[in-house]
């Protein structure tokens, strides 16, 4: 745990204001990255570094849904995490860019 939650050089201390002002909507992909300087709403260590989908938005927490492999099955896990431990994921940027390009190509072909 000491190494897992350790912060990098020159990033110690409390998170900046921009972290709290980021807007999240239901359906957004988010990465759960625990910020050890904020203990409130900290998820269990298994979820550190995982990506999930937002299913609920509260004042200072997000409901995140992801899958967890237990034995031979995948379980849908829903957890609520403080906004300080969440950041927008870039996992579907390429997909969205590709969709946009394909739509443009379809429009040009007409």
PDB file of C-alpha atoms in Angstrom:
ATOM      1  CA  UNK A   1       0.000   0.000   0.000  1.00  0.00           C
ATOM      2  CA  UNK A   2       2.861   2.365   0.774  1.00  0.00           C
ATOM      3  CA  UNK A   3       4.194   2.097  -2.789  1.00  0.00           C
ATOM      4  CA  UNK A   4       0.816   1.748  -4.510  1.00  0.00           C
ATOM      5  CA  UNK A   5      -0.587   5.046  -3.220  1.00  0.00           C
ATOM      6  CA  UNK A   6       2.712   6.983  -3.167  1.00  0.00           C
ATOM      7  CA  UNK A   7       2.674  10.255  -5.085  1.00  0.00           C
ATOM      8  CA  UNK A   8       5.302  11.239  -7.631  1.00  0.00           C
ATOM      9  CA  UNK A   9       8.079  13.736  -7.075  1.00  0.00           C
ATOM     10  CA  UNK A  10       6.744  17.342  -6.956  1.00  0.00           C
ATOM     11  CA  UNK A  11       3.089  16.223  -6.977  1.00  0.00           C
ATOM     12  CA  UNK A  12       2.703  15.909  -3.216  1.00  0.00           C
ATOM     13  CA  UNK A  13       0.056  17.787  -1.252  1.00  0.00           C
ATOM     14  CA  UNK A  14      -3.610  18.397  -1.869  1.00  0.00           C
ATOM     15  CA  UNK A  15      -5.070  18.294  -5.408  1.00  0.00           C
ATOM     16  CA  UNK A  16      -5.723  21.545  -7.279  1.00  0.00           C
ATOM     17  CA  UNK A  17      -9.085  23.162  -7.891  1.00  0.00           C
ATOM     18  CA  UNK A  18      -9.304  21.919 -11.493  1.00  0.00           C
ATOM     19  CA  UNK A  19      -9.627  18.356 -10.204  1.00  0.00           C
ATOM     20  CA  UNK A  20     -12.876  19.266  -8.440  1.00  0.00           C
ATOM     21  CA  UNK A  21     -14.256  21.450 -11.238  1.00  0.00           C
ATOM     22  CA  UNK A  22     -14.143  18.723 -13.926  1.00  0.00           C
ATOM     23  CA  UNK A  23     -17.665  17.860 -15.081  1.00  0.00           C
ATOM     24  CA  UNK A  24     -18.732  14.245 -15.332  1.00  0.00           C
ATOM     25  CA  UNK A  25     -21.902  12.911 -16.944  1.00  0.00           C
ATOM     26  CA  UNK A  26     -23.548   9.524 -16.812  1.00  0.00           C
ATOM     27  CA  UNK A  27     -21.991   7.221 -19.393  1.00  0.00           C
ATOM     28  CA  UNK A  28     -18.536   8.840 -19.254  1.00  0.00           C
ATOM     29  CA  UNK A  29     -15.503   6.578 -19.012  1.00  0.00           C
ATOM     30  CA  UNK A  30     -13.383   7.372 -15.957  1.00  0.00           C
ATOM     31  CA  UNK A  31     -10.123   6.048 -14.514  1.00  0.00           C
ATOM     32  CA  UNK A  32     -10.006   5.457 -10.776  1.00  0.00           C
ATOM     33  CA  UNK A  33      -6.630   6.680  -9.524  1.00  0.00           C
ATOM     34  CA  UNK A  34      -6.463   7.006  -5.743  1.00  0.00           C
ATOM     35  CA  UNK A  35      -5.094  10.306  -4.432  1.00  0.00           C
ATOM     36  CA  UNK A  36      -3.535   9.426  -1.085  1.00  0.00           C
ATOM     37  CA  UNK A  37      -3.761  13.006   0.203  1.00  0.00           C
ATOM     38  CA  UNK A  38      -7.589  12.729   0.222  1.00  0.00           C
ATOM     39  CA  UNK A  39      -8.872   9.970   2.513  1.00  0.00           C
ATOM     40  CA  UNK A  40     -12.595  10.667   2.142  1.00  0.00           C
ATOM     41  CA  UNK A  41     -14.373   8.513  -0.419  1.00  0.00           C
ATOM     42  CA  UNK A  42     -11.267   6.452  -1.136  1.00  0.00           C
ATOM     43  CA  UNK A  43     -12.037   3.204  -2.977  1.00  0.00           C
ATOM     44  CA  UNK A  44     -10.655  -0.180  -1.989  1.00  0.00           C
ATOM     45  CA  UNK A  45      -7.140  -0.813  -3.331  1.00  0.00           C
ATOM     46  CA  UNK A  46      -8.346  -3.361  -5.933  1.00  0.00           C
ATOM     47  CA  UNK A  47     -10.041  -0.557  -7.909  1.00  0.00           C
ATOM     48  CA  UNK A  48      -6.904   1.632  -8.109  1.00  0.00           C
ATOM     49  CA  UNK A  49      -5.988   1.988 -11.791  1.00  0.00           C
ATOM     50  CA  UNK A  50      -9.285   0.558 -13.091  1.00  0.00           C
ATOM     51  CA  UNK A  51     -11.549   2.072 -15.725  1.00  0.00           C
ATOM     52  CA  UNK A  52     -15.318   2.205 -15.376  1.00  0.00           C
ATOM     53  CA  UNK A  53     -18.470   3.961 -16.537  1.00  0.00           C
ATOM     54  CA  UNK A  54     -20.221   6.686 -14.524  1.00  0.00           C
ATOM     55  CA  UNK A  55     -23.742   5.611 -13.504  1.00  0.00           C
ATOM     56  CA  UNK A  56     -24.474   8.215 -10.833  1.00  0.00           C
ATOM     57  CA  UNK A  57     -23.343  11.800 -10.157  1.00  0.00           C
ATOM     58  CA  UNK A  58     -23.515  13.341  -6.690  1.00  0.00           C
ATOM     59  CA  UNK A  59     -22.302  16.609  -5.174  1.00  0.00           C
ATOM     60  CA  UNK A  60     -18.778  15.380  -4.445  1.00  0.00           C
ATOM     61  CA  UNK A  61     -18.837  11.729  -5.473  1.00  0.00           C
ATOM     62  CA  UNK A  62     -19.381   9.616  -8.578  1.00  0.00           C
ATOM     63  CA  UNK A  63     -20.970   6.204  -8.919  1.00  0.00           C
ATOM     64  CA  UNK A  64     -18.686   4.097 -11.121  1.00  0.00           C
ATOM     65  CA  UNK A  65     -19.587   0.725 -12.599  1.00  0.00           C
ATOM     66  CA  UNK A  66     -16.953  -1.786 -13.720  1.00  0.00           C
ATOM     67  CA  UNK A  67     -16.405  -5.508 -14.024  1.00  0.00           C
ATOM     68  CA  UNK A  68     -14.444  -7.695 -11.636  1.00  0.00           C
ATOM     69  CA  UNK A  69     -13.371 -11.238 -12.433  1.00  0.00           C
ATOM     70  CA  UNK A  70     -14.189 -13.563  -9.543  1.00  0.00           C
ATOM     71  CA  UNK A  71     -13.396 -17.205 -10.210  1.00  0.00           C
ATOM     72  CA  UNK A  72     -14.820 -17.979 -13.652  1.00  0.00           C
ATOM     73  CA  UNK A  73     -17.342 -15.158 -13.933  1.00  0.00           C
ATOM     74  CA  UNK A  74     -17.477 -11.404 -14.436  1.00  0.00           C
ATOM     75  CA  UNK A  75     -19.379  -9.430 -11.799  1.00  0.00           C
ATOM     76  CA  UNK A  76     -20.680  -5.905 -12.360  1.00  0.00           C
ATOM     77  CA  UNK A  77     -19.397  -3.866  -9.423  1.00  0.00           C
ATOM     78  CA  UNK A  78     -20.863  -0.459  -8.576  1.00  0.00           C
ATOM     79  CA  UNK A  79     -18.913   1.771  -6.219  1.00  0.00           C
ATOM     80  CA  UNK A  80     -19.145   5.401  -5.178  1.00  0.00           C
ATOM     81  CA  UNK A  81     -15.859   7.291  -5.281  1.00  0.00           C
ATOM     82  CA  UNK A  82     -14.910  10.824  -4.277  1.00  0.00           C
ATOM     83  CA  UNK A  83     -14.226  13.090  -7.293  1.00  0.00           C
ATOM     84  CA  UNK A  84     -10.608  13.536  -6.138  1.00  0.00           C
ATOM     85  CA  UNK A  85      -9.925   9.866  -6.950  1.00  0.00           C
ATOM     86  CA  UNK A  86     -11.371   9.985 -10.473  1.00  0.00           C
ATOM     87  CA  UNK A  87     -10.157  11.378 -13.790  1.00  0.00           C
ATOM     88  CA  UNK A  88     -11.601  11.315 -17.295  1.00  0.00           C
ATOM     89  CA  UNK A  89     -10.428   8.310 -19.251  1.00  0.00           C
ATOM     90  CA  UNK A  90      -8.906   8.578 -22.714  1.00  0.00           C
ATOM     91  CA  UNK A  91      -9.772   4.962 -23.534  1.00  0.00           C
ATOM     92  CA  UNK A  92     -12.408   5.744 -26.176  1.00  0.00           C
ATOM     93  CA  UNK A  93     -10.883   8.882 -27.738  1.00  0.00           C
ATOM     94  CA  UNK A  94      -9.636   6.985 -30.790  1.00  0.00           C
ATOM     95  CA  UNK A  95     -13.048   5.347 -31.219  1.00  0.00           C
ATOM     96  CA  UNK A  96     -14.882   8.691 -31.077  1.00  0.00           C
ATOM     97  CA  UNK A  97     -12.392  10.233 -33.526  1.00  0.00           C
ATOM     98  CA  UNK A  98     -12.894   7.305 -35.905  1.00  0.00           C
ATOM     99  CA  UNK A  99     -16.702   7.641 -35.692  1.00  0.00           C
ATOM    100  CA  UNK A 100     -16.434  11.349 -36.494  1.00  0.00           C
ATOM    101  CA  UNK A 101     -14.162  10.696 -39.485  1.00  0.00           C
ATOM    102  CA  UNK A 102     -16.466   7.957 -40.806  1.00  0.00           C
ATOM    103  CA  UNK A 103     -19.503  10.227 -40.540  1.00  0.00           C
ATOM    104  CA  UNK A 104     -17.600  12.952 -42.398  1.00  0.00           C
ATOM    105  CA  UNK A 105     -16.575  10.478 -45.096  1.00  0.00           C
ATOM    106  CA  UNK A 106     -20.204   9.361 -45.485  1.00  0.00           C
ATOM    107  CA  UNK A 107     -21.318  12.978 -45.866  1.00  0.00           C
ATOM    108  CA  UNK A 108     -18.601  13.638 -48.472  1.00  0.00           C
ATOM    109  CA  UNK A 109     -19.570  10.528 -50.453  1.00  0.00           C
ATOM    110  CA  UNK A 110     -23.129  11.768 -50.956  1.00  0.00           C
TER     111      UNK A 110
END
